[in-house]
């Protein structure tokens, strides 16, 4: 029986609907998060107030209200009239569009080459970091830190020399991650990994733990010693679906290879796992496929209908030896409490020392990372009239053009929209570290081929939701550590990574608050990955917070209810981080680019006279190190 809104606690006042301890988000959007002191004549916006602290905002975050409207007016409505444009500031040496890891790294590399330059970084959000931001919650005198996006530092062996060097300069030492991660946490508390079947989709709520290799999130769950083909017997499915899944999980490698005989590796790399399971492994019952298909959604942003065969192994499913992959299973140990947001915070700390100076007794090197974890960044220091380096939030670039025909130009004119007004900044050079798909709208004079290439770099949408529970007795009683949730909006849920660093301690006492982390990728099985991702952007943007909140409450009520969980009382706060423009377009790593002509990102990232192009899109790989590498390349082009 579905619960009423009251039973679920939808009427409860919790920090969720854009309420910030200190000021309301709507106030921030109206510019009230800014100092009320009179504007200097040469400053378009006043410095932010000292209590402006967006990481503590709950409710709908990520692409929050106020961040995307101007960009959509431009990209979807072709808005050109932004009202009177003021130009109050002296020219800059460099304007960077985008304050994510790539934009911040761009400013960092540029200032290393030319210290003291006048640099302006613009970002349309109320916080810096792009995908790499944090959520902070205060409850019962305790601070909880969660990751709002970028999750884990995968595979340092693939990082470039520049990424290694930058991280070293920021004091981030990959070899220290195992020290931060409490590898015994889940097992110590009896928390397992399994499948959760919800009542609305399966007729009853049931959590089924099982022993499975899960290389896509926290590690160290308690092994319930239940082989998957045995656990399947408890799945609330039709007997035939259960039998097919049991046979699939029990299948020996020799049998899989026998069934795949005649399929070349090339063919297997073009075939979806769904097709392989259905046509070669005998799994064709819709209820069985309904369990398998969504498994990779939260990581890959599409299900097994659009993921090649080899991906099955990472989810404990049988694949032919010809495409079996050995994945490093410990990648997700490399995680700060705020995921990769520590990189953006460390960059800001380096670029704006006064923003951290008063809030922590900062050390240098890796000790600074420990200190900064619990330090509060002073946003009022990011955009001050007396400084040469400025990070201007809540500011959307809407037009970027050379001041003359590009070959003869001496400056670039950057028009941006902030607090309902348009301003222009002049700059000797510009780096566009924003989504590359946005650039054709910003730079109408770009060559056609380059514009076309940019439109191909479709990003993958994702939503990361963090839910704070006042206590986690029900979590422990259920033995729930993490689960695939095939019928739910959020197809993945887990108790947040057990990571402690510096003064920040991951809760270890079930009486104290904890974060549950849930992930939703809006898919449309049966379509190509690109089409699913494009449709997903819109779906994420159009889904109201209230609908997501209800679905999260129902999911947790079903999952933890048998352990005594009461969604109306036990949920203390909720933040939904939506990333409609999430991961960068990444061609299949084995097949590579198989379209016509050169790879689109190589065409898209060509420098355009005084304008260079960064962002992870420009490297066609979704990882954070790509964002850094592309910043390094773009800055190199400016100095070439
Ligand atoms: C949910 C999620 C999980 C991830 N997990 C991982 C992970 O585990 N490991 C990993 O390595 N990587 C991960 N990534 C990818 C990683 O976060 C990115 O590669 C990296 O952060 C991208 O940085 P960026 O600066 O290139 O882009 P972004 O972070 O997107 O920053 C670009 C910024 O430019 C702004 N912008 C766009 N247009 C304009 C405009 N017109 N005016 C002003 N500003 C503009 C954007 O709003 C944004 O703030 C994840 C990404 C997401 C979304």
XYZ file of C-alpha atoms and ligand atoms in Angstrom:
693
model
C 0.000 0.000 0.000
C 1.467 3.332 -0.956
C 1.930 5.803 1.878
C 0.279 9.217 2.063
C 2.330 12.399 1.744
C 1.929 12.884 5.509
C 3.189 9.366 6.315
C 6.166 9.989 4.078
C 6.871 13.295 5.785
C 6.318 15.486 2.744
C 4.750 18.063 5.062
C 7.803 18.173 7.371
C 10.040 21.219 7.521
C 13.519 19.955 6.775
C 16.392 21.730 5.057
C 15.459 20.749 1.554
C 13.666 23.439 -0.383
C 16.471 25.871 -1.133
C 16.840 26.867 2.478
C 20.301 27.934 3.505
C 21.342 28.464 7.056
C 21.873 32.180 6.803
C 20.033 33.204 3.670
C 17.476 31.897 1.184
C 18.523 30.831 -2.285
C 15.914 33.024 -3.889
C 17.439 35.938 -2.039
C 20.825 34.938 -3.403
C 19.443 34.859 -6.920
C 18.115 38.353 -6.531
C 21.587 39.498 -5.606
C 20.837 39.743 -1.892
C 23.675 37.370 -1.109
C 25.853 40.310 -1.993
C 27.078 43.016 0.294
C 24.710 45.943 0.636
C 27.601 48.417 0.528
C 27.436 50.782 -2.429
C 28.907 49.472 -5.647
C 32.193 50.969 -6.724
C 31.749 52.713 -10.077
C 34.111 50.235 -11.726
C 32.548 47.086 -10.234
C 29.455 45.444 -11.760
C 28.670 43.395 -8.661
C 29.355 43.969 -4.988
C 31.412 41.363 -3.106
C 29.381 38.465 -1.753
C 28.306 38.657 1.880
C 30.501 36.967 4.459
C 27.652 34.552 5.309
C 27.133 33.543 1.669
C 27.853 29.818 1.791
C 26.244 27.766 -1.013
C 27.606 24.320 0.039
C 25.118 24.497 2.934
C 22.133 25.034 0.627
C 19.759 22.083 0.605
C 16.953 21.237 -1.817
C 17.459 21.363 -5.563
C 21.151 21.952 -6.241
C 23.547 21.231 -9.093
C 21.846 23.106 -11.918
C 19.855 25.123 -9.411
C 17.163 27.678 -10.086
C 18.665 30.838 -11.524
C 21.712 29.102 -13.015
C 20.385 27.923 -16.352
C 17.627 30.290 -17.458
C 19.834 32.797 -19.315
C 21.760 29.985 -21.039
C 18.507 28.337 -22.138
C 17.144 31.679 -23.372
C 20.241 31.926 -25.522
C 20.560 28.323 -26.701
C 16.890 27.423 -27.101
C 15.226 30.797 -27.809
C 18.190 32.485 -29.519
C 17.770 35.499 -27.244
C 20.037 38.312 -28.404
C 18.620 41.332 -26.617
C 19.996 41.425 -23.069
C 19.069 45.049 -22.458
C 21.568 47.887 -22.038
C 25.107 46.527 -21.706
C 27.415 48.267 -19.231
C 31.172 48.074 -19.328
C 32.396 49.275 -15.946
C 35.758 47.520 -15.576
C 39.243 47.970 -16.994
C 40.228 45.361 -19.585
C 41.393 41.960 -18.414
C 44.306 39.895 -19.686
C 42.214 36.749 -19.541
C 38.528 35.956 -19.121
C 37.689 32.321 -18.345
C 34.115 31.176 -18.948
C 33.327 28.324 -16.536
C 34.435 27.922 -12.927
C 34.670 24.122 -12.879
C 37.930 22.216 -12.455
C 38.935 23.118 -16.004
C 38.247 26.847 -15.632
C 39.937 27.067 -12.232
C 42.944 25.100 -13.533
C 43.101 27.442 -16.525
C 43.427 30.461 -14.227
C 46.004 28.584 -12.135
C 48.205 27.589 -15.104
C 47.878 31.031 -16.705
C 48.922 32.841 -13.539
C 51.882 30.500 -13.146
C 53.069 31.669 -16.550
C 52.117 35.312 -16.118
C 51.781 36.184 -12.416
C 49.850 39.311 -11.522
C 47.691 39.250 -14.677
C 44.163 40.572 -14.558
C 41.948 37.478 -14.735
C 38.156 37.167 -14.496
C 36.463 33.759 -14.096
C 32.714 33.674 -14.804
C 30.355 30.909 -13.732
C 26.597 30.732 -14.010
C 26.147 28.875 -10.713
C 26.028 30.294 -7.193
C 29.006 28.075 -6.295
C 32.305 27.279 -7.994
C 33.507 23.796 -8.983
C 31.084 22.871 -11.798
C 30.414 19.156 -11.334
C 32.966 19.039 -8.522
C 31.048 20.640 -5.665
C 30.123 19.583 -2.146
C 26.999 19.449 0.026
C 27.348 20.325 3.697
C 24.795 19.598 6.384
C 24.702 20.729 10.011
C 22.775 18.521 12.391
C 22.968 18.182 16.166
C 26.246 20.075 16.209
C 27.737 17.707 13.654
C 28.873 18.624 10.129
C 28.284 16.091 7.389
C 29.987 16.474 4.025
C 28.757 14.769 0.874
C 29.726 14.822 -2.783
C 27.367 16.760 -5.033
C 28.909 15.364 -8.221
C 32.368 14.063 -9.158
C 32.873 11.013 -7.025
C 36.208 9.202 -7.129
C 39.787 9.590 -8.364
C 39.911 6.612 -10.718
C 43.156 5.044 -11.848
C 46.081 7.483 -11.278
C 48.182 5.433 -13.720
C 46.189 7.096 -16.506
C 46.777 10.650 -15.298
C 49.075 12.902 -17.286
C 52.254 14.440 -15.905
C 50.433 17.787 -15.676
C 47.610 16.339 -13.578
C 50.081 14.620 -11.250
C 52.028 17.855 -10.919
C 48.957 19.995 -10.245
C 47.614 17.578 -7.625
C 51.033 17.516 -5.943
C 51.057 21.322 -5.867
C 47.593 21.226 -4.316
C 48.831 18.784 -1.661
C 46.663 15.900 -2.919
C 48.589 12.646 -2.562
C 46.798 9.661 -4.146
C 48.708 7.184 -1.995
C 47.045 8.615 1.126
C 43.507 7.634 0.084
C 43.611 4.172 1.703
C 44.426 5.937 5.006
C 41.278 8.054 4.739
C 39.001 5.129 3.859
C 37.644 3.004 6.713
C 37.738 -0.261 4.789
C 36.192 -2.181 7.693
C 33.239 0.195 8.220
C 30.513 -1.670 6.329
C 31.565 -5.118 7.521
C 31.929 -3.917 11.126
C 28.327 -2.725 11.078
C 27.039 -5.747 9.168
C 26.142 -3.697 6.068
C 25.755 -5.722 2.880
C 25.204 -5.051 -0.803
C 22.168 -6.378 -2.648
C 19.057 -5.703 -4.685
C 16.078 -3.705 -3.476
C 12.692 -4.435 -5.040
C 10.053 -1.792 -4.368
C 6.369 -2.365 -3.815
C 5.137 -0.117 -6.628
C 7.130 -2.071 -9.223
C 7.270 -5.572 -7.705
C 4.183 -5.804 -5.480
C 6.202 -5.860 -2.256
C 9.242 -4.237 -0.682
C 12.169 -6.631 -0.394
C 15.899 -6.171 0.148
C 17.935 -9.204 -0.939
C 21.643 -9.188 0.010
C 24.059 -11.209 -2.080
C 27.769 -11.858 -2.587
C 28.729 -9.989 -5.713
C 31.768 -8.133 -6.940
C 30.740 -4.490 -7.201
C 33.518 -2.381 -8.626
C 31.442 0.754 -8.985
C 31.141 2.317 -5.563
C 32.275 1.892 -1.989
C 34.135 -1.320 -1.213
C 34.238 -3.490 1.898
C 30.599 -4.554 2.341
C 29.954 -7.517 4.607
C 29.803 -10.645 2.499
C 26.452 -12.301 3.305
C 27.805 -15.596 1.881
C 24.830 -15.919 -0.452
C 25.852 -16.756 -3.993
C 23.891 -14.670 -6.507
C 22.221 -17.720 -8.107
C 20.891 -18.638 -4.642
C 19.898 -15.064 -3.746
C 17.822 -14.905 -6.917
C 15.432 -17.433 -5.342
C 14.263 -14.590 -3.074
C 13.681 -12.084 -5.884
C 9.943 -11.241 -6.101
C 9.709 -12.264 -9.772
C 7.864 -14.839 -11.849
C 9.380 -18.340 -11.344
C 10.621 -18.456 -14.943
C 12.397 -15.100 -14.571
C 14.055 -16.332 -11.371
C 15.136 -19.548 -13.079
C 16.700 -17.617 -15.970
C 18.598 -15.286 -13.648
C 19.775 -18.207 -11.498
C 21.058 -19.994 -14.602
C 22.778 -16.815 -15.772
C 24.555 -16.244 -12.468
C 25.567 -19.908 -12.195
C 26.912 -20.153 -15.740
C 30.492 -21.442 -15.992
C 32.988 -19.529 -18.122
C 33.337 -22.511 -20.492
C 29.588 -22.500 -21.081
C 29.535 -18.749 -21.765
C 32.408 -19.132 -24.228
C 30.680 -22.068 -25.876
C 27.502 -20.039 -26.379
C 29.502 -17.103 -27.705
C 31.520 -19.269 -30.110
C 31.498 -17.641 -33.518
C 31.090 -14.131 -32.119
C 34.244 -12.119 -32.753
C 35.515 -9.631 -30.163
C 34.678 -6.939 -32.710
C 31.072 -8.136 -32.872
C 30.836 -8.448 -29.082
C 32.065 -4.890 -28.710
C 29.201 -3.697 -30.881
C 26.554 -5.840 -29.248
C 24.687 -4.683 -26.141
C 24.785 -6.893 -23.067
C 21.003 -7.053 -23.262
C 21.185 -8.522 -26.762
C 23.861 -10.992 -25.691
C 21.974 -12.103 -22.579
C 18.733 -12.480 -24.522
C 20.010 -14.116 -27.708
C 22.938 -16.182 -26.422
C 22.499 -16.746 -22.687
C 18.784 -17.522 -22.676
C 17.583 -14.597 -20.548
C 14.493 -13.363 -22.338
C 11.852 -13.092 -19.620
C 10.905 -9.391 -19.339
C 11.076 -9.515 -15.536
C 14.587 -10.998 -15.635
C 15.745 -8.412 -18.168
C 14.073 -5.724 -16.067
C 16.486 -6.591 -13.250
C 19.617 -6.728 -15.402
C 19.160 -3.821 -17.784
C 19.254 -0.928 -15.247
C 22.308 -2.232 -13.340
C 24.899 0.098 -14.962
C 22.649 3.171 -15.250
C 24.021 5.092 -12.284
C 27.606 4.752 -13.517
C 27.276 4.656 -17.296
C 24.102 6.823 -17.560
C 22.437 4.149 -19.716
C 21.460 0.549 -19.047
C 22.632 -2.715 -20.605
C 20.405 -2.045 -23.608
C 23.081 0.455 -24.725
C 26.245 -0.892 -23.066
C 28.516 -3.393 -24.820
C 28.905 -6.975 -23.647
C 32.220 -6.544 -21.834
C 30.659 -4.174 -19.272
C 28.737 -7.113 -17.797
C 31.757 -8.373 -15.865
C 31.950 -5.228 -13.712
C 28.449 -6.040 -12.468
C 29.101 -9.688 -11.675
C 27.501 -10.982 -14.887
C 29.088 -13.583 -17.175
C 30.846 -12.397 -20.339
C 32.903 -14.296 -22.930
C 36.618 -14.573 -22.150
C 37.342 -12.718 -25.403
C 36.082 -9.456 -23.868
C 36.606 -10.120 -20.164
C 38.052 -7.024 -18.479
C 40.165 -6.853 -15.375
C 38.936 -3.735 -13.601
C 40.750 -2.178 -10.686
C 38.261 -2.749 -7.870
C 39.690 -0.189 -5.483
C 39.145 2.975 -7.583
C 36.355 4.184 -5.373
C 38.542 4.125 -2.278
C 40.130 7.258 -3.738
C 37.403 9.551 -2.516
C 37.392 12.611 -0.257
C 34.248 13.177 1.837
C 33.268 15.694 -0.864
C 34.446 13.439 -3.713
C 36.606 15.394 -6.126
C 35.325 18.781 -4.906
C 38.502 18.997 -2.843
C 40.343 19.684 -6.116
C 38.188 22.736 -6.873
C 38.390 23.919 -3.258
C 42.175 23.517 -3.201
C 42.434 25.440 -6.473
C 40.339 28.251 -4.990
C 42.455 28.179 -1.826
C 45.603 28.600 -3.937
C 44.118 31.280 -6.176
C 42.422 33.221 -3.346
C 44.473 32.674 -0.177
C 42.435 35.271 1.727
C 39.299 33.130 1.194
C 40.685 30.487 3.546
C 43.145 32.472 5.625
C 40.771 33.407 8.394
C 38.848 30.158 8.608
C 41.613 27.678 9.300
C 45.098 27.478 10.575
C 46.298 26.187 7.241
C 49.424 24.186 6.773
C 51.072 23.556 3.448
C 51.209 20.372 1.358
C 48.954 17.466 2.235
C 48.249 18.855 5.728
C 46.503 21.765 3.986
C 44.100 19.273 2.410
C 43.285 17.887 5.862
C 42.734 21.407 7.211
C 40.653 22.583 4.294
C 38.223 19.672 4.593
C 36.460 21.365 7.501
C 37.406 24.959 6.661
C 34.735 27.342 5.509
C 35.609 29.203 2.338
C 34.934 32.921 2.602
C 33.088 33.689 -0.629
C 33.280 37.430 0.013
C 36.958 37.216 -0.983
C 36.362 35.813 -4.466
C 35.318 38.948 -6.313
C 36.774 42.125 -4.834
C 37.278 45.381 -6.744
C 40.823 45.824 -5.452
C 42.094 42.425 -6.711
C 43.421 41.480 -10.132
C 41.946 37.952 -9.983
C 38.165 37.628 -9.672
C 35.785 34.693 -9.600
C 32.329 36.018 -10.433
C 29.482 33.644 -9.592
C 25.843 33.814 -10.764
C 27.131 35.207 -14.082
C 26.290 33.594 -17.425
C 28.371 34.475 -20.481
C 25.980 35.099 -23.378
C 28.228 36.457 -26.115
C 31.951 36.150 -26.835
C 33.259 37.931 -29.947
C 36.479 39.510 -31.175
C 36.429 43.310 -31.276
C 37.283 43.298 -34.980
C 37.628 40.676 -37.682
C 39.373 37.940 -35.687
C 42.698 38.220 -37.549
C 42.997 41.949 -36.751
C 41.380 41.921 -33.326
C 43.201 43.167 -30.240
C 40.605 42.144 -27.690
C 37.684 39.832 -27.093
C 34.374 41.212 -25.835
C 32.625 38.971 -23.332
C 29.024 39.854 -22.513
C 27.587 38.232 -19.422
C 24.307 38.390 -17.580
C 24.221 38.731 -13.813
C 21.471 39.847 -11.432
C 19.226 40.613 -14.413
C 21.727 42.988 -16.045
C 24.164 42.637 -18.915
C 27.822 43.627 -18.604
C 30.739 43.482 -20.958
C 34.317 42.612 -20.086
C 37.150 43.266 -22.532
C 40.010 40.864 -22.493
C 43.197 40.199 -24.396
C 42.420 36.491 -24.421
C 39.591 34.154 -23.472
C 39.401 30.497 -22.491
C 36.005 28.873 -22.838
C 36.037 26.197 -20.140
C 32.272 25.737 -20.276
C 30.287 22.946 -21.952
C 31.548 22.882 -25.523
C 28.001 22.441 -26.835
C 27.227 25.918 -25.502
C 30.066 27.573 -27.409
C 28.385 27.903 -30.845
C 25.690 29.976 -29.137
C 28.280 32.173 -27.427
C 30.534 32.615 -30.457
C 28.338 33.052 -33.517
C 31.370 33.699 -35.729
C 33.039 30.312 -35.158
C 33.708 28.316 -38.350
C 30.787 26.082 -39.329
C 32.714 22.788 -39.117
C 33.804 23.626 -35.584
C 30.250 24.510 -34.570
C 28.953 21.241 -36.004
C 31.609 19.263 -34.138
C 30.646 20.957 -30.862
C 27.019 19.938 -31.242
C 28.121 16.307 -31.317
C 29.626 16.465 -27.829
C 26.423 15.432 -26.063
C 26.860 15.232 -22.313
C 25.339 12.548 -20.096
C 22.801 13.602 -17.452
C 22.947 12.397 -13.854
C 21.331 13.225 -10.517
C 23.103 12.629 -7.207
C 20.869 12.920 -4.153
C 22.163 13.099 -0.592
C 19.748 12.300 2.220
C 20.696 12.880 5.847
C 19.216 10.481 8.392
C 19.087 11.644 12.008
C 20.233 8.170 13.063
C 20.892 4.918 11.216
C 19.554 2.190 13.465
C 17.178 1.054 10.713
C 20.059 0.914 8.232
C 21.941 -1.350 10.595
C 18.899 -3.452 11.447
C 18.335 -4.082 7.737
C 22.035 -4.756 7.128
C 21.763 -2.380 4.185
C 25.020 -0.983 2.801
C 24.133 -0.476 -0.840
C 21.783 -1.775 -3.512
C 20.717 -1.845 -7.095
C 17.123 -0.622 -7.096
C 15.768 -1.697 -10.496
C 12.235 -0.313 -10.121
C 13.084 3.022 -8.507
C 13.816 6.467 -9.910
C 17.236 6.323 -8.203
C 18.531 2.983 -9.455
C 21.426 2.957 -7.001
C 21.589 3.735 -3.269
C 24.312 3.296 -0.663
C 25.494 4.462 2.728
C 27.954 7.210 1.843
C 31.664 6.425 1.599
C 33.301 5.900 5.020
C 36.003 8.531 4.578
C 37.612 10.500 7.398
C 40.295 13.109 6.958
C 41.791 15.744 9.227
C 39.186 16.819 11.744
C 36.376 15.374 9.635
C 35.182 12.026 10.967
C 32.765 9.721 9.177
C 29.985 8.822 11.683
C 30.514 5.449 13.325
C 27.709 5.561 15.881
C 24.186 4.627 14.672
C 22.767 7.197 17.104
C 24.410 9.959 15.057
C 23.408 11.312 11.620
C 24.659 9.769 8.399
C 24.320 10.429 4.651
C 22.622 8.032 2.252
C 23.665 8.652 -1.335
C 21.303 7.871 -4.250
C 21.896 8.096 -8.000
C 19.468 8.583 -10.861
C 20.249 8.523 -14.573
C 17.183 9.347 -16.704
C 17.180 6.616 -19.353
C 14.910 5.586 -22.183
C 15.860 1.956 -22.934
C 15.929 0.966 -26.566
C 17.272 4.249 -27.911
C 20.924 5.036 -28.662
C 23.028 6.375 -25.805
C 23.139 9.838 -27.409
C 19.350 9.955 -27.794
C 18.789 8.721 -24.248
C 21.194 11.346 -22.916
C 19.611 14.162 -24.911
C 16.117 13.260 -23.725
C 17.457 12.908 -20.193
C 18.642 16.547 -20.033
C 15.115 17.764 -20.427
C 13.610 15.187 -18.107
C 15.952 16.170 -15.286
C 15.282 19.853 -15.781
C 11.511 19.388 -15.898
C 11.135 17.043 -12.906
C 10.082 19.091 -9.862
C 11.905 18.645 -6.576
C 8.667 17.580 -4.909
C 8.361 14.578 -7.232
C 11.946 13.508 -6.607
C 11.523 13.977 -2.864
C 8.398 11.812 -2.814
C 10.116 9.076 -4.748
C 13.164 9.127 -2.436
C 10.947 8.943 0.638
C 8.984 6.011 -0.799
C 12.184 4.218 -1.762
C 13.752 4.599 1.677
C 10.491 3.744 3.447
C 10.328 0.491 1.486
C 14.003 -0.314 1.843
C 14.461 0.496 5.523
C 10.880 0.273 6.846
C 11.317 -3.321 8.082
C 14.243 -2.050 10.189
C 11.981 0.501 11.904
C 12.603 3.474 9.599
C 10.027 6.259 9.605
C 10.499 8.604 6.630
C 8.460 11.343 8.295
C 10.772 11.520 11.315
C 14.090 10.008 10.329
C 14.901 12.128 7.264
C 16.623 15.239 8.531
C 17.686 16.877 5.255
C 17.744 16.210 1.534
C 19.702 17.688 -1.344
C 19.137 16.716 -4.962
C 22.086 17.628 -7.192
C 20.979 17.589 -10.780
C 23.527 17.558 -13.586
C 21.595 17.663 -16.864
C 24.922 18.380 -18.577
C 26.975 15.782 -16.720
C 29.786 13.529 -17.978
C 31.637 14.667 -21.086
C 30.959 12.789 -24.305
C 33.329 9.812 -24.294
C 33.675 7.459 -27.260
C 33.689 3.752 -26.439
C 37.228 3.137 -25.120
C 37.628 -0.114 -27.077
C 35.861 0.741 -30.327
C 37.065 4.339 -30.315
C 35.434 6.961 -32.526
C 33.590 5.150 -35.278
C 31.815 8.057 -36.932
C 32.851 9.731 -40.140
C 35.778 12.152 -40.293
C 38.057 13.258 -37.466
C 37.000 12.869 -33.856
C 34.599 15.740 -33.115
C 36.355 16.993 -29.978
C 39.582 17.511 -31.942
C 37.758 19.736 -34.420
C 35.756 21.459 -31.684
C 38.730 22.461 -29.551
C 40.715 24.293 -32.226
C 41.822 27.719 -30.980
C 39.912 30.590 -32.576
C 42.378 33.485 -32.692
C 42.282 35.010 -29.196
C 39.920 32.335 -27.880
C 41.041 28.880 -26.669
C 38.810 26.015 -25.610
C 39.072 23.856 -22.491
C 36.631 21.713 -20.409
C 36.635 17.913 -20.146
C 34.534 17.932 -23.349
C 37.646 19.008 -25.241
C 39.391 15.776 -24.204
C 36.407 13.492 -24.912
C 36.831 11.722 -21.592
C 34.581 12.322 -18.651
C 37.174 12.213 -15.886
C 38.390 15.158 -13.786
C 41.993 14.776 -14.986
C 40.796 15.423 -18.541
C 39.408 18.768 -17.351
C 42.879 19.623 -15.992
C 44.733 18.405 -19.093
C 42.508 20.427 -21.387
C 43.083 23.551 -19.291
C 46.821 22.999 -19.597
C 46.576 22.573 -23.365
C 44.353 25.649 -23.787
C 46.719 27.848 -21.767
C 49.641 26.493 -23.792
C 47.834 27.583 -26.964
C 47.411 31.117 -25.630
C 51.167 31.368 -25.175
C 52.128 29.586 -28.406
C 27.512 13.250 -11.249
C 28.939 13.224 -11.753
C 29.846 12.295 -11.243
C 31.162 12.277 -11.696
N 32.044 11.371 -11.162
C 33.337 11.393 -11.558
C 34.278 10.496 -10.980
O 33.941 9.672 -10.132
N 35.580 10.571 -11.391
C 35.993 11.485 -12.340
O 37.193 11.536 -12.662
N 35.103 12.334 -12.907
C 33.802 12.305 -12.536
N 32.900 13.158 -13.111
C 33.378 14.041 -14.182
C 34.163 15.222 -13.634
O 33.402 15.788 -12.620
C 34.376 16.210 -14.733
O 35.239 15.679 -15.703
C 34.975 17.540 -14.304
O 34.534 17.987 -13.064
C 34.597 18.518 -15.394
O 35.129 19.773 -15.124
P 34.970 20.907 -16.204
O 35.520 22.135 -15.606
O 35.515 20.437 -17.494
O 33.397 21.063 -16.447
P 32.252 21.496 -15.455
O 32.473 20.927 -14.121
O 30.986 21.200 -16.154
O 32.436 23.072 -15.327
C 32.033 23.959 -16.352
C 31.348 25.128 -15.707
O 31.056 26.095 -16.718
C 29.780 26.610 -16.445
N 29.213 27.245 -17.635
C 28.661 26.655 -18.722
N 28.242 27.586 -19.586
C 28.526 28.780 -19.027
C 28.318 30.125 -19.432
N 27.751 30.415 -20.611
N 28.701 31.121 -18.600
C 29.279 30.851 -17.411
N 29.507 29.586 -16.988
C 29.138 28.571 -17.786
C 29.029 25.369 -16.028
O 27.798 25.648 -15.445
C 30.018 24.754 -15.081
O 29.892 25.293 -13.793
C 31.576 13.192 -12.683
C 30.664 14.117 -13.212
C 29.354 14.129 -12.753
C 28.377 15.130 -13.323
